[in-house]
mmCIF file of C-alpha atoms in Angstrom:
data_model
loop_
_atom_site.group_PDB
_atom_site.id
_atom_site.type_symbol
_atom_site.label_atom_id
_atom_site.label_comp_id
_atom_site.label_asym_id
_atom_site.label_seq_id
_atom_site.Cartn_x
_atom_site.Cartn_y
_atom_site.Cartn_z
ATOM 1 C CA UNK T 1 -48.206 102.516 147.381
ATOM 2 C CA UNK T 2 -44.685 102.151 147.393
ATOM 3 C CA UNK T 3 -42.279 101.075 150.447
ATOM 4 C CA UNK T 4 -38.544 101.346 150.493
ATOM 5 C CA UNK T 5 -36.834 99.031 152.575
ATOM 6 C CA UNK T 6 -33.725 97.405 153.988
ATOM 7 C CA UNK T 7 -32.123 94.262 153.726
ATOM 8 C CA UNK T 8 -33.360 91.266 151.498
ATOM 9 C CA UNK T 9 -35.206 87.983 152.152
ATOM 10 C CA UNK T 10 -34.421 84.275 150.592
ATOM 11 C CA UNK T 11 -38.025 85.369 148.113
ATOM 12 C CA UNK T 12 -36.552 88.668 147.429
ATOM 13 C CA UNK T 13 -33.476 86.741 145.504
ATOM 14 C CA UNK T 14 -36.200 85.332 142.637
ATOM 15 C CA UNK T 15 -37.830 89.038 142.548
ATOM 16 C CA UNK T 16 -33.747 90.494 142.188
ATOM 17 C CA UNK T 17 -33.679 88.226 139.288
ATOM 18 C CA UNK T 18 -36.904 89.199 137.464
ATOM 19 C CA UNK T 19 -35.804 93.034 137.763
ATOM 20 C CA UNK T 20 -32.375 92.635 136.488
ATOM 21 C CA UNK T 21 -33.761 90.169 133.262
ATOM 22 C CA UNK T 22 -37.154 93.202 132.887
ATOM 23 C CA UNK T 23 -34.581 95.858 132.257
ATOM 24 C CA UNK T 24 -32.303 94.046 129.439
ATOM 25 C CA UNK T 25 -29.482 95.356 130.354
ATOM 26 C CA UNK T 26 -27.322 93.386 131.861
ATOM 27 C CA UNK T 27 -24.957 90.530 130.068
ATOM 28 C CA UNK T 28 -26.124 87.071 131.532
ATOM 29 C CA UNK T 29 -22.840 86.934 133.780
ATOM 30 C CA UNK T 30 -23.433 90.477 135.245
ATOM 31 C CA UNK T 31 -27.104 88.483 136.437
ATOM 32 C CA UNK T 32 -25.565 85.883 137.735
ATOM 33 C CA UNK T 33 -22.923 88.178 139.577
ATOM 34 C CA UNK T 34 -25.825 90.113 141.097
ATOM 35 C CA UNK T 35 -27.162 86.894 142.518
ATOM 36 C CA UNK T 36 -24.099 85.588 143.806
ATOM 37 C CA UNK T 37 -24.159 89.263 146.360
ATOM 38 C CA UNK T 38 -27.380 88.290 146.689
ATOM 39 C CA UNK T 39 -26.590 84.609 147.786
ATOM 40 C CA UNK T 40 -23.556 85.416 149.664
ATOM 41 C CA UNK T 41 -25.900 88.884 151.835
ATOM 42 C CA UNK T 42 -28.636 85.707 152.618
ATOM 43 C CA UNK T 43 -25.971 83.326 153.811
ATOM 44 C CA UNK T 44 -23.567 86.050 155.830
ATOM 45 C CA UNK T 45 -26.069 88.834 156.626
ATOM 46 C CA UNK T 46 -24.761 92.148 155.560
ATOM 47 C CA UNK T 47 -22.811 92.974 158.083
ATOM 48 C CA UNK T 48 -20.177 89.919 157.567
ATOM 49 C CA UNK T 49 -20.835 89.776 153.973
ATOM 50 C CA UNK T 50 -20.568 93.794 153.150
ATOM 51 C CA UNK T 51 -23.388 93.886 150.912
ATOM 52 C CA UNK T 52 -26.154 96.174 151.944
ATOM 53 C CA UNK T 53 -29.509 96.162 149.973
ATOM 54 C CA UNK T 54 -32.339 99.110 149.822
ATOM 55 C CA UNK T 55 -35.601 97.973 148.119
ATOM 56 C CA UNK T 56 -38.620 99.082 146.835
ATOM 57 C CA UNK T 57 -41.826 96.879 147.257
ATOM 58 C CA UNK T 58 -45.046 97.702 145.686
ATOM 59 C CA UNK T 59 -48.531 96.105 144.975
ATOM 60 C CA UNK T 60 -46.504 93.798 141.893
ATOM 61 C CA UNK T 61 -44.120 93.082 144.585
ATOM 62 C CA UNK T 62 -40.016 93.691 144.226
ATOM 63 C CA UNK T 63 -40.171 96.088 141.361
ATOM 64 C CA UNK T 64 -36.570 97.719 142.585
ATOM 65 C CA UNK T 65 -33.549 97.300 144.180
ATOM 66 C CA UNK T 66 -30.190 98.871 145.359
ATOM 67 C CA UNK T 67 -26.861 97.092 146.323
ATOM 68 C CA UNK T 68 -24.142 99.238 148.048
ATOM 69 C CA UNK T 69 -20.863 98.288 150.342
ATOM 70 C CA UNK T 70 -17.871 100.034 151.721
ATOM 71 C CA UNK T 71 -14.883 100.026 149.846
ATOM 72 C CA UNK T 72 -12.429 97.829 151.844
ATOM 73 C CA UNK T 73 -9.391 99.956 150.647
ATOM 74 C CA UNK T 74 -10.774 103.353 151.376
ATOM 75 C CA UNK T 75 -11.036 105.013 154.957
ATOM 76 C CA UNK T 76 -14.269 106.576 153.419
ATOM 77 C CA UNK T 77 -15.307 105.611 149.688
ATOM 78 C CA UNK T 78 -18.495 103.008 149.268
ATOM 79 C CA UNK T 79 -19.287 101.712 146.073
ATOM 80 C CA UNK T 80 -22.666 101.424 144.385
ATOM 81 C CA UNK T 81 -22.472 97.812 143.022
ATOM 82 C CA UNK T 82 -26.433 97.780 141.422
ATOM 83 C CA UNK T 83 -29.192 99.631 140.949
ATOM 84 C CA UNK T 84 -32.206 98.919 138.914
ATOM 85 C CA UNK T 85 -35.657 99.130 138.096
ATOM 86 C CA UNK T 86 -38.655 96.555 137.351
ATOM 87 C CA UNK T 87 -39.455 97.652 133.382
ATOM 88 C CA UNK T 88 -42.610 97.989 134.198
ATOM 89 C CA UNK T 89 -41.697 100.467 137.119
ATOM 90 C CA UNK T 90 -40.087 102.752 135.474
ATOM 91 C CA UNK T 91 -40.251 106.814 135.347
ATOM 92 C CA UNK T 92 -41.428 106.717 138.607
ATOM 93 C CA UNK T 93 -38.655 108.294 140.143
ATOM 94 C CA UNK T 94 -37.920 104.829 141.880
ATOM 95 C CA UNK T 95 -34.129 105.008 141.213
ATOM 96 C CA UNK T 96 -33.766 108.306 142.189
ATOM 97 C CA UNK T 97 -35.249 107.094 145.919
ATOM 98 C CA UNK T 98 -33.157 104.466 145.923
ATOM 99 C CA UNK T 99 -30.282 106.557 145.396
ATOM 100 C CA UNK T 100 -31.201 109.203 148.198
ATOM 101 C CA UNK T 101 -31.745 105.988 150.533
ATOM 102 C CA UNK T 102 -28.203 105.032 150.059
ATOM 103 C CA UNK T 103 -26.581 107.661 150.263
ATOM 104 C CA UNK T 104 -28.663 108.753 153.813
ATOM 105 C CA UNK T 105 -27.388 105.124 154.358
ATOM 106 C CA UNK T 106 -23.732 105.911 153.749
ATOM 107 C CA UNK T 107 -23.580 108.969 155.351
ATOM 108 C CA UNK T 108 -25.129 107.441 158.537
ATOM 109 C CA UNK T 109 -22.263 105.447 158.574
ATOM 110 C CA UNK T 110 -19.465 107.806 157.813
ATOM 111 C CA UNK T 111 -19.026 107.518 154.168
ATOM 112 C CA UNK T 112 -18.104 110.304 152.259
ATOM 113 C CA UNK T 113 -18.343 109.248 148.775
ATOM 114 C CA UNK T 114 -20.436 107.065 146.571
ATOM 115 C CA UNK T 115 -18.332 105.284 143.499
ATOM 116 C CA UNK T 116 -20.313 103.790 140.750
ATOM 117 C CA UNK T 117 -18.740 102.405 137.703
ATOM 118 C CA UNK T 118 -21.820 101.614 134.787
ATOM 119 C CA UNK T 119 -21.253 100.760 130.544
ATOM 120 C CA UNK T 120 -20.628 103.557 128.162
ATOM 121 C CA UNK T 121 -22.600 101.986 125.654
ATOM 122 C CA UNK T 122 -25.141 103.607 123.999
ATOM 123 C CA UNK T 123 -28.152 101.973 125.925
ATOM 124 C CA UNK T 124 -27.095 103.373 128.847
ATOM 125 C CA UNK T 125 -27.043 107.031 127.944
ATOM 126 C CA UNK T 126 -30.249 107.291 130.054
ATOM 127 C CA UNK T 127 -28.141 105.510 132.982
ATOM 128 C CA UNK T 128 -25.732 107.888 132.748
ATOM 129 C CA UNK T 129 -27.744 111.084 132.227
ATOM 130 C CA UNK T 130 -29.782 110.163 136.037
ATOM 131 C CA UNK T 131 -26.642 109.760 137.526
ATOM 132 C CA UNK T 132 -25.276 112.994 136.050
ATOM 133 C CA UNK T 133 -28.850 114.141 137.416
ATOM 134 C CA UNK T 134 -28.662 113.391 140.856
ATOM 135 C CA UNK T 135 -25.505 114.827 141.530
ATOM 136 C CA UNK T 136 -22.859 112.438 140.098
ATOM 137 C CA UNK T 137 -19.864 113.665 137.849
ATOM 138 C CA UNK T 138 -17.668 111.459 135.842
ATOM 139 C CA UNK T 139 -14.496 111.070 137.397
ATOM 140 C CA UNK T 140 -12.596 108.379 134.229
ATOM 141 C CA UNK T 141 -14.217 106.279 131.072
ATOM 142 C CA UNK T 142 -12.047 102.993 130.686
ATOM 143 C CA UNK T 143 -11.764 102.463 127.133
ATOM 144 C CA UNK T 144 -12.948 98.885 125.827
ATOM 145 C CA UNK T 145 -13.412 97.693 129.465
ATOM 146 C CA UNK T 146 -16.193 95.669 129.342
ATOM 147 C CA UNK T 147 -15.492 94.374 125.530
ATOM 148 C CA UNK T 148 -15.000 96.848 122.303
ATOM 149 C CA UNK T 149 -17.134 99.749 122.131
ATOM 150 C CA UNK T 150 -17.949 99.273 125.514
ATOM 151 C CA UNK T 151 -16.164 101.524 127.837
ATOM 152 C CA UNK T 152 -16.505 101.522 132.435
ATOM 153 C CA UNK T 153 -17.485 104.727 132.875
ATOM 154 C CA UNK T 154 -16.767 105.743 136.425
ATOM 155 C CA UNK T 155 -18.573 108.438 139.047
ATOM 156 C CA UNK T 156 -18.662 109.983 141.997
ATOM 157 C CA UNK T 157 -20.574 111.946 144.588
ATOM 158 C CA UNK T 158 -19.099 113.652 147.413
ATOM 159 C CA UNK T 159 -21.635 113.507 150.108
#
């Protein structure tokens, strides 16, 4: 059975890893990136740090994971900086609880909308279609952003 929980633990780091590498992804600095909010939530705590985690633990362990902060230069706006899925977890629905956690999350603690920028490249067509399907709506698409052919595509939910 699967348990969705808060906050991360110094073990929880190597499991963040595994997921990110199962789902390939992610470009080898957007890994180490991830680990580095990781790093920087275990040292600080979230509160000093900014990063908030929501996880999802199972009998394989870690098998997914959601990063989200305020944004610093919004009275309201909090970005979703990660979300994925263990390969071998998905269609599950995992993502989409993950999702509802943190936005309960941000709404709890007066957000009002949820940013999340995410590739335009072909491979994540299925990224883009469960955002679209929980609610999200492309607000811009950055041409070339993250290298040619490879546009930021950028939502939002008003909550």
């Amino acid at each position: 059975m699967a348990t969705v929980s808060r906050g991360i633990t110094g073990k929880d780091r190597y499991d963040i890893e595994d997921v990110l590498r199962s789902t390939n992804y992610f470009y080898e600095f957007e890994i180490q990136t991830a680990l580095g909010l990781a790093d920087e939530t275990l040292e600080k705590g979230p509160e000093k740090s900014g990063y908030f985690w929501v996880k999802i633990v199972d009998e394989d362990g870690l098998v997914a994971f959601a990063n989200y902060g305020r944004n610093c230069f919004s009275v309201h706006s909090w970005e979703l900086y990660w979300i994925a899925v263990h390969s071998n977890s998905r269609n599950k629905k995992l993502g989409s609880v993950l999702l509802k956690a943190v936005e309960e999350d941000v709404r709890k603690a007066g957000g009002k909308i949820i940013w999340i920028e995410t590739s335009g490249r072909p491979l994540y067509t299925s990224t883009e279609g469960f955002y679209i399907r929980n609610g999200y709506t492309l607000q811009a698409s950055l041409k070339d952003f993250y290298g040619p052919d490879d546009p930021k595509q950028i939502y939002s939910k008003v909550l």
